XYZ file of C-alpha atoms in Angstrom:
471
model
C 83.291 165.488 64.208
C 85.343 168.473 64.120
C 84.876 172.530 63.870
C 87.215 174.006 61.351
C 87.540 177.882 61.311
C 87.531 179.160 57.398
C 90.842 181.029 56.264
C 91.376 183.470 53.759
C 91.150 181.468 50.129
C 89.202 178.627 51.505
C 86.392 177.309 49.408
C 84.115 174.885 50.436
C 85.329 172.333 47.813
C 89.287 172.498 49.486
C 87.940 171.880 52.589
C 86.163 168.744 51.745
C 88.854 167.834 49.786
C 91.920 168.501 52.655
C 89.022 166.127 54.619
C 88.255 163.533 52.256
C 84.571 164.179 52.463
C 81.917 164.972 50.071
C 80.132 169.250 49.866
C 77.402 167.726 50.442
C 77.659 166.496 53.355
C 79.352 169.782 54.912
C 76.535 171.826 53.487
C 73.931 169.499 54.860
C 75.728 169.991 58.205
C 75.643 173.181 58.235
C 73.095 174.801 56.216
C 74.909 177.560 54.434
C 73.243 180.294 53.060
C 75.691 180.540 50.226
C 77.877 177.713 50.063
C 79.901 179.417 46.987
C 80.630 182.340 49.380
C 82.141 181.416 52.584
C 83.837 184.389 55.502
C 86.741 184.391 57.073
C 86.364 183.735 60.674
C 83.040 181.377 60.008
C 83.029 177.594 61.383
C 82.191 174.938 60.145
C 81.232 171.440 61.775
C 82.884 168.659 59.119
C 81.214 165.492 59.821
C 83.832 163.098 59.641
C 84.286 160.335 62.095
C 87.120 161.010 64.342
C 88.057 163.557 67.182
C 91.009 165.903 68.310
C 92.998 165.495 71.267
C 95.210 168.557 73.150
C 98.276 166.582 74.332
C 99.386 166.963 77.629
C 102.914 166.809 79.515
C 104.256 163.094 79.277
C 101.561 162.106 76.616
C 103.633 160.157 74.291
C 102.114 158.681 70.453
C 102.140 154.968 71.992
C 100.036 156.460 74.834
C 97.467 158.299 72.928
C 96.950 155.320 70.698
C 96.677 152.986 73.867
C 93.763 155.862 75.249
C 91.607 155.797 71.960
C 92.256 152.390 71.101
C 93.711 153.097 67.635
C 97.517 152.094 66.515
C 100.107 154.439 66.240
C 99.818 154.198 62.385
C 96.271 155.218 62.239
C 97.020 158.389 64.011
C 100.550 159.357 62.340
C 98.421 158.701 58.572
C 96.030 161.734 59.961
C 98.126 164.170 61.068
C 101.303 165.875 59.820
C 103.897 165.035 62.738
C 107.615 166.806 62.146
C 108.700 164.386 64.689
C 106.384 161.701 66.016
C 108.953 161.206 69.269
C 108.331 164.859 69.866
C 105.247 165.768 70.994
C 104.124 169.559 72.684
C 101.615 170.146 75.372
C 98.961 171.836 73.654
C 99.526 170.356 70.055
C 96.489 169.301 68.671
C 96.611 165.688 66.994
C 93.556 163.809 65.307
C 92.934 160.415 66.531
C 90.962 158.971 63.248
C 88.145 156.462 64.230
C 88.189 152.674 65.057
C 87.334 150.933 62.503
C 86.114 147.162 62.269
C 86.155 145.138 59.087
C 83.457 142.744 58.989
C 84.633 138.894 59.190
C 82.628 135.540 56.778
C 79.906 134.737 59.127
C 80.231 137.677 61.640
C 77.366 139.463 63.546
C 76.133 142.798 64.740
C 75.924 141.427 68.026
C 79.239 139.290 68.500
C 80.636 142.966 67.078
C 78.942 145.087 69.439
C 80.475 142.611 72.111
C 83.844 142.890 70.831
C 84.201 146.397 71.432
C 81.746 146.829 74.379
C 79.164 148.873 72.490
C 75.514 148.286 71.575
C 73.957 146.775 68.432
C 71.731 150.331 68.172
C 74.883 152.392 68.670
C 76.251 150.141 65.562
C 73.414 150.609 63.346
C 73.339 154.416 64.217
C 76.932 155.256 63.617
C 77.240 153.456 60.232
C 73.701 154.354 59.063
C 72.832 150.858 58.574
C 69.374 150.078 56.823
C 69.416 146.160 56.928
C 71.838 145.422 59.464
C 70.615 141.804 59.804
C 72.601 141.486 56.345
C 76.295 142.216 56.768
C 78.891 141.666 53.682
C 82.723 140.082 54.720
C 84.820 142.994 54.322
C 82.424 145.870 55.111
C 83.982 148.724 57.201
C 82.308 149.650 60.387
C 83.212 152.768 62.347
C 83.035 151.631 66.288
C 81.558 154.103 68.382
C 83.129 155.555 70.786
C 81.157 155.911 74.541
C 79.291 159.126 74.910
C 78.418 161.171 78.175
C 74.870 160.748 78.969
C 72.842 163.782 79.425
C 69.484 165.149 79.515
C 68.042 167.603 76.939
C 65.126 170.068 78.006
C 63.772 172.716 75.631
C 60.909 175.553 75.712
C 59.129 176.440 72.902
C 56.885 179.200 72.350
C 56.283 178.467 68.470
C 52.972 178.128 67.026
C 51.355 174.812 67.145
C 51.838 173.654 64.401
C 55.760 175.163 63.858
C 56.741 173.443 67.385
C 55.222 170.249 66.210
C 57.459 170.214 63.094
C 60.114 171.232 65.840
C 59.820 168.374 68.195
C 59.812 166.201 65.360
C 62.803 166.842 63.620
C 64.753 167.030 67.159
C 62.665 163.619 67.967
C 66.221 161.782 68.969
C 67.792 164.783 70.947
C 65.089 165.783 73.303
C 64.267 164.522 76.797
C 61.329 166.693 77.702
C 59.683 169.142 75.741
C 58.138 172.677 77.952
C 55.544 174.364 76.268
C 55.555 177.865 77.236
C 53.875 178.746 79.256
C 50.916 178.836 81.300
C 50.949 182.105 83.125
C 49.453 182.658 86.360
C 46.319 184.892 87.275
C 46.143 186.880 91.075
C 42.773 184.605 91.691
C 44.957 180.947 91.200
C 43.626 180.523 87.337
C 46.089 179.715 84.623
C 45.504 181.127 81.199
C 45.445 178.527 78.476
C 47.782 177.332 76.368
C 47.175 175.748 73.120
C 49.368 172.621 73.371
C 47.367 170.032 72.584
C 49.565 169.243 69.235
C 53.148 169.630 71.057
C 52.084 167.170 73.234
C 50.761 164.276 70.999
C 53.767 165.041 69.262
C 55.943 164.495 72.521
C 54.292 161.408 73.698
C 54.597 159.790 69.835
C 58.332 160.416 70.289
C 59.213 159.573 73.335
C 59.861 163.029 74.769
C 58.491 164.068 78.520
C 56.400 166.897 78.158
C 56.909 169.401 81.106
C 54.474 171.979 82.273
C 55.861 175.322 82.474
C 53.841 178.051 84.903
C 55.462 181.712 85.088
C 54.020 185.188 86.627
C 55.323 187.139 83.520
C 54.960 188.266 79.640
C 57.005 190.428 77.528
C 54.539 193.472 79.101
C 54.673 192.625 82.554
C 57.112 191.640 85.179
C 54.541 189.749 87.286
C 56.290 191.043 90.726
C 53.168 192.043 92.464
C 50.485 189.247 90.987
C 53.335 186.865 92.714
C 53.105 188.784 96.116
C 49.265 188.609 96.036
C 49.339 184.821 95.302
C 51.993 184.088 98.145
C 50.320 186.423 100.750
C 46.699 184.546 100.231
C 46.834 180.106 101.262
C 43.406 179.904 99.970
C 44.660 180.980 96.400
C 48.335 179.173 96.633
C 45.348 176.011 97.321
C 43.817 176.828 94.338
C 46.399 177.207 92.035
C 47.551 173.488 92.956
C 44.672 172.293 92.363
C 44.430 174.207 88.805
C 47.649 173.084 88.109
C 47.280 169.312 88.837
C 44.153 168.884 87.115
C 46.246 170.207 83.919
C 48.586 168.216 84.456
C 46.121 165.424 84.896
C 43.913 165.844 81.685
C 46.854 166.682 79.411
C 49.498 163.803 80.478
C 51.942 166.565 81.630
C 54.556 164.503 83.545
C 56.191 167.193 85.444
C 56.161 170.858 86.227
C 58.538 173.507 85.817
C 58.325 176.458 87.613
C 60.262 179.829 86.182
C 58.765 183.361 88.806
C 60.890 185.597 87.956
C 60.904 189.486 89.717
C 59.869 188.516 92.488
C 60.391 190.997 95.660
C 63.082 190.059 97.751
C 60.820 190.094 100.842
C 58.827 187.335 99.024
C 61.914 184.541 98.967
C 60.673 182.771 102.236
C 57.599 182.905 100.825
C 58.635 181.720 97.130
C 60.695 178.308 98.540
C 57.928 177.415 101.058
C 55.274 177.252 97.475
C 58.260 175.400 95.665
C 58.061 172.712 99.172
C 54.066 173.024 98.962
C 54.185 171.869 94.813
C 56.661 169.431 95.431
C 54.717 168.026 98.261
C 51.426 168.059 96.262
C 52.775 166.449 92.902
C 55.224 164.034 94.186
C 52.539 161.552 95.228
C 51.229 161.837 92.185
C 54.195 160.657 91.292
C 55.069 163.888 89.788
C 58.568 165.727 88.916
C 58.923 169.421 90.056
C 61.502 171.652 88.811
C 62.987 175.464 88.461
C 64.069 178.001 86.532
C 66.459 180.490 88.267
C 68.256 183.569 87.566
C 71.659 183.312 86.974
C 74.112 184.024 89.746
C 77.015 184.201 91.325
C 76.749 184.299 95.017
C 73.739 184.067 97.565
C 74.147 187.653 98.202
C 73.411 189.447 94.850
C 71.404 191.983 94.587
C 68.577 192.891 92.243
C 65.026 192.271 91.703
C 66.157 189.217 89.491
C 68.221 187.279 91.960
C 67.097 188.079 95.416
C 64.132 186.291 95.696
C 65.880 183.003 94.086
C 67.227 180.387 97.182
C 69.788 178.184 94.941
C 70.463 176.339 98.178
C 66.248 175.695 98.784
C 65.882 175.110 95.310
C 68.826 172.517 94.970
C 67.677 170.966 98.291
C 63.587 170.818 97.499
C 63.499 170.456 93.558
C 63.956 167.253 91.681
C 66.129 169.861 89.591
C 67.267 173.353 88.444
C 67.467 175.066 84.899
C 70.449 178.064 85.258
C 68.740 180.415 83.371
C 72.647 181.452 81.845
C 71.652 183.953 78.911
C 70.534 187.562 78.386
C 73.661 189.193 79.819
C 73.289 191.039 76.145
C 69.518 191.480 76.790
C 67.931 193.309 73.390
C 67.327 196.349 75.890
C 71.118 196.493 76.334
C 74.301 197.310 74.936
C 75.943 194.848 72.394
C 77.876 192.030 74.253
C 77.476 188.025 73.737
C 73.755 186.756 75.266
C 75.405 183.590 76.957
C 79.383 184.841 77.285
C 80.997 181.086 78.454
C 83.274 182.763 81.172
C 80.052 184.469 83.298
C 78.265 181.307 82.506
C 81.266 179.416 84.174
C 80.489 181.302 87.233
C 77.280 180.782 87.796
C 77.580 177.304 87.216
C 80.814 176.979 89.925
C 78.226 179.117 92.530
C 75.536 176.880 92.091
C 77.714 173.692 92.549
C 78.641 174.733 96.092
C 75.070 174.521 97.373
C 73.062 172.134 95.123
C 74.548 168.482 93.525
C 75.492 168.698 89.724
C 73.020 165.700 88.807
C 70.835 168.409 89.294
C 71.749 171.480 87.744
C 70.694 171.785 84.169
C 72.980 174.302 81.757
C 70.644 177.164 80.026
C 71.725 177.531 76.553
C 69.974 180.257 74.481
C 69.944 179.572 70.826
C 69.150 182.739 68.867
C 71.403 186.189 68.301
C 70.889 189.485 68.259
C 71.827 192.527 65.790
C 72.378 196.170 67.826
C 72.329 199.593 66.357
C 76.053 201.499 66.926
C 76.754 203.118 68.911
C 73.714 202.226 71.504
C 71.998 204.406 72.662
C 69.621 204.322 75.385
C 66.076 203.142 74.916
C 67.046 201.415 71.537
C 66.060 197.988 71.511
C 68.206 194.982 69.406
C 66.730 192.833 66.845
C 66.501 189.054 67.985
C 66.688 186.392 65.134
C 68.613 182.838 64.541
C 72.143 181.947 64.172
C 71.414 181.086 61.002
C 70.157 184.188 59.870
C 73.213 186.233 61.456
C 75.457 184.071 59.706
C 73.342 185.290 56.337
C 73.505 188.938 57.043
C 77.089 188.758 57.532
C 77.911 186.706 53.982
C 75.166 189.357 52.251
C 77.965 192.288 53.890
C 80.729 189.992 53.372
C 82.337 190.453 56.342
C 84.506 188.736 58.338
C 83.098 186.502 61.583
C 85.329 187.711 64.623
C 85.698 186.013 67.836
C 85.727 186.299 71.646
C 87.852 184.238 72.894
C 86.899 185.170 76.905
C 83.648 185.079 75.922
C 83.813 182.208 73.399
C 81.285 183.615 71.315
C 80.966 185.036 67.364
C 80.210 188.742 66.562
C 80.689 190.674 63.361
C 79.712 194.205 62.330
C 78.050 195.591 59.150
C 76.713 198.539 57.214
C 73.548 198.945 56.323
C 71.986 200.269 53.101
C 70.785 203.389 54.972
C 74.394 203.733 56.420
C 73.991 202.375 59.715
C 76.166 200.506 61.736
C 75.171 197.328 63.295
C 76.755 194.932 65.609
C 75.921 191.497 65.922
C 76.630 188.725 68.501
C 75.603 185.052 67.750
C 76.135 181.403 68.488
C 78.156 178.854 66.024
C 80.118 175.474 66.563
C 82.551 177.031 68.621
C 80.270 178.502 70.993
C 78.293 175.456 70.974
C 80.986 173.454 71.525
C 82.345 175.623 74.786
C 78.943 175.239 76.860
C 78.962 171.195 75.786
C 82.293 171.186 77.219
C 81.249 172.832 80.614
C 78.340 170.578 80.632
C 81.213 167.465 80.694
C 83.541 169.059 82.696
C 81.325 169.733 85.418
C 79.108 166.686 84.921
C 75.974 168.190 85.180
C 72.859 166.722 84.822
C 71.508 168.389 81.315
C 71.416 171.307 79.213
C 68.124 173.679 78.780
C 67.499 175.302 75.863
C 65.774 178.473 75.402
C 64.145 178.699 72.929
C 62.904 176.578 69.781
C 61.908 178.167 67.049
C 65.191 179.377 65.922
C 67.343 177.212 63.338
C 71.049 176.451 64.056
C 71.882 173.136 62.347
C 75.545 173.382 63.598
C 74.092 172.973 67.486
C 71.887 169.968 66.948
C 74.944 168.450 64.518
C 77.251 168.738 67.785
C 75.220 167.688 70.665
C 74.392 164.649 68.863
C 78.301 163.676 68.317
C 78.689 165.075 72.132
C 76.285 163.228 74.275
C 73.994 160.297 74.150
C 70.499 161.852 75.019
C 68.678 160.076 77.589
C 64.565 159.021 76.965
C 62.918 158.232 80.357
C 60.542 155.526 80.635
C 56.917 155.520 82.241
């Protein structure tokens, strides 16, 4: 799988023909809006087996084939080398895929042994709908190992939307968190219609997660939280109210996201995380956060304060970075998940809580601002998908932030005004997938469902191998 960046000229027919591959199967990808009109600047995910590799100092082409298991051959047919003794740091070479041909009287399973793979990851990678019937001379791309990682995402869709959702993700999704049930200053929880979602989950193999938060687009919930903490007979309460959800609808674990809550309430906040954790656990169950994201213990703000990353790490079975909205739709125009702020939070969080804990929030959805801003003006929130439809209706080109590693373009209206819009694509994608690897965390959390981007779901498949937990 690789991302290729459109040029000036390109059509989608060259591409697929400079990659041997059919439209089809780049459109299906990637969902264009107008697959006749493509913009300079826009990616594109081309499904093709295979993968690029950044050489580094010493690397030689003997080497690299030796590391991906492929002969020297394979990789100098793929790629245009001047001089195949000379390689650069930083030149980019494709390593094509291994590829087995199938020997008279050969099977799945004596192949998957050969290369140290599994008969599933066989039938999966080659699409394979009888695969106790294989043909001498068939060609079978080997896959190659995958990170394992865990996949968390809310949803807030109708019923019936988020069951269409969960499953067309069925494959990519280790728990599924309803949102939300929101908390009342007596201990109730308003309900939640979730009945659907979670028949849905439990039919494919996805743990469904309770989610419980003090706040709604109209209210920041800072002083129903204060009441709650300052009263043990209503903290009591709300346990109980919470368990016996959790006990009639085969919730699994709960997820707690309080957010603005007064600083002077922290103490108060980590000693109800202990008290959940204390009460579910021998119910055998899981208990996790949501927490603002930042960048040291010691930042200010009604968002952070009251969030202990160290008691959270320590008491938690594990922790969703809440790494979006630094271009909140309140704000000025900037990316909503910039990679190099995310990168921050991430490298604070890691020196007071394990990575097999930390889950990376990824926000899926992009927002078109009014230029210049001005104050009180509010953004428009919508999907990738539809950003990347505005921009071919303006024809314009797709820009990018490299420091930010994020898309933006700007347009013109029919009324004359200006708009800017930042947005998520392969690249973007791609960036937060690497800092997921690079830093081994646990997972990645995505906020929220409801919103298509093709190119995302394309990527983390080819990425990671998704991990389903077990009863």
């Amino acid at each position: 799988m690789i991302i290729y960046v459109v040029n000036n000229g390109d059509t989608l027919w060259g591409i697929a023909n400079r990659y041997q591959i059919d439209v089809n199967a780049i459109q299906q990808a990637n969902q264009l809006p107008d697959p006749n009109n493509l913009l300079v600047g826009q990616s594109l995910v081309i499904p093709i087996y295979g993968i690029y590799h950044t050489v580094q100092n010493g690397e030689t082409l003997w080497s690299i084939a030796q590391q991906y298991g492929v002969s020297e051959q394979s990789i100098l047919s793929s790629n245009r080398l001047p001089n195949p003794n000379l390689l650069y740091p930083g030149e980019r070479i494709f390593i094509p895929p291994i590829v087995h041909v199938v020997q008279p009287g050969e099977t799945l399973r004596q192949i998957a042994s050969l290369y140290g793979t599994t008969i599933q990851a066989l039938i999966s990678q080659n699409s394979l709908q009888t695969p106790g019937l294989l043909y001498p001379g068939t060609q079978l791309i080997i896959p190659r190992p995958k990170p394992v990682t865990e996949v968390n995402a809310y949803t807030y869709q109708k019923e019936e939307d988020a069951v269409q959702t969960v499953n067309s993700l069925q494959s990519l999704l280790t728990y599924i968190s309803p949102f939300a049930y929101k908390l009342t200053e007596n201990g109730d929880l308003e309900p939640l219609k979730d009945e659907l979602v979670l028949e849905a989950a439990t039919a494919n193999d996805i743990v469904p997660m309770m989610v419980i938060t003090n706040f709604s687009s109209t209210e920041a919930g800072t002083n129903l939280m204060h009441v709650i903490f300052s009263s043990p007979d209503i903290l009591t309460k709300l346990m109980a109210n919470i368990l016996q959800i959790m006990e009639d609808k085969g919730y699994r674990g709960l997820n707690i996201d309080l957010e603005n809550v007064l600083p002077e309430d922290r103490d108060a906040y980590t000693a109800f995380l202990q008290l959940a954790v204390d009460t579910l656990h021998p119910k055998g169950y899981f208990v996790s956060t949501a927490v603002a994201p930042k960048f040291s213990d010691t930042q200010s703000g009604l968002l952070y304060e009251a969030h202990d990353y160290e008691a959270h790490g320590r008491i938690a079975d594990f922790v969703i970075l809440m790494t979006y909205e630094w271009g909140w739709r309140g704000g000025p125009p900037q990316a909503i998940s910039p990679i190099n702020q995310m990168k921050k939070v991430v490298e604070y969080a890691l020196t007071v809580m394990p990575a097999d804990k930390i889950f990376l929030g990824f926000q899926i959805y992009a927002r078109d601002w009014r230029i210049p801003h001005a104050q009180g003006q509010i953004a428009e929130t919508f999907s990738p998908q539809e950003a990347v439809r505005i921009a071919t209706e303006h024809k314009v080109r797709i820009q990018f932030d490299s420091i930010a590693q994020s898309p933006f373009f700007t347009y013109t209206d029919e009324q004359g005004q200006k708009h800017e819009v930042w947005f998520e694509d392969a690249r973007s994608a791609q960036a937060k997938f690497n800092l997921v690897k690079q830093y081994r965390l646990r997972g990645i959390s995505y906020w929220v469902l409801g919103y298509p981007f093709p190119q995302n779901w394309v990527l983390l498949d080819d990425n990671f191998e998704v991990k389903k937990l077990k009863e």
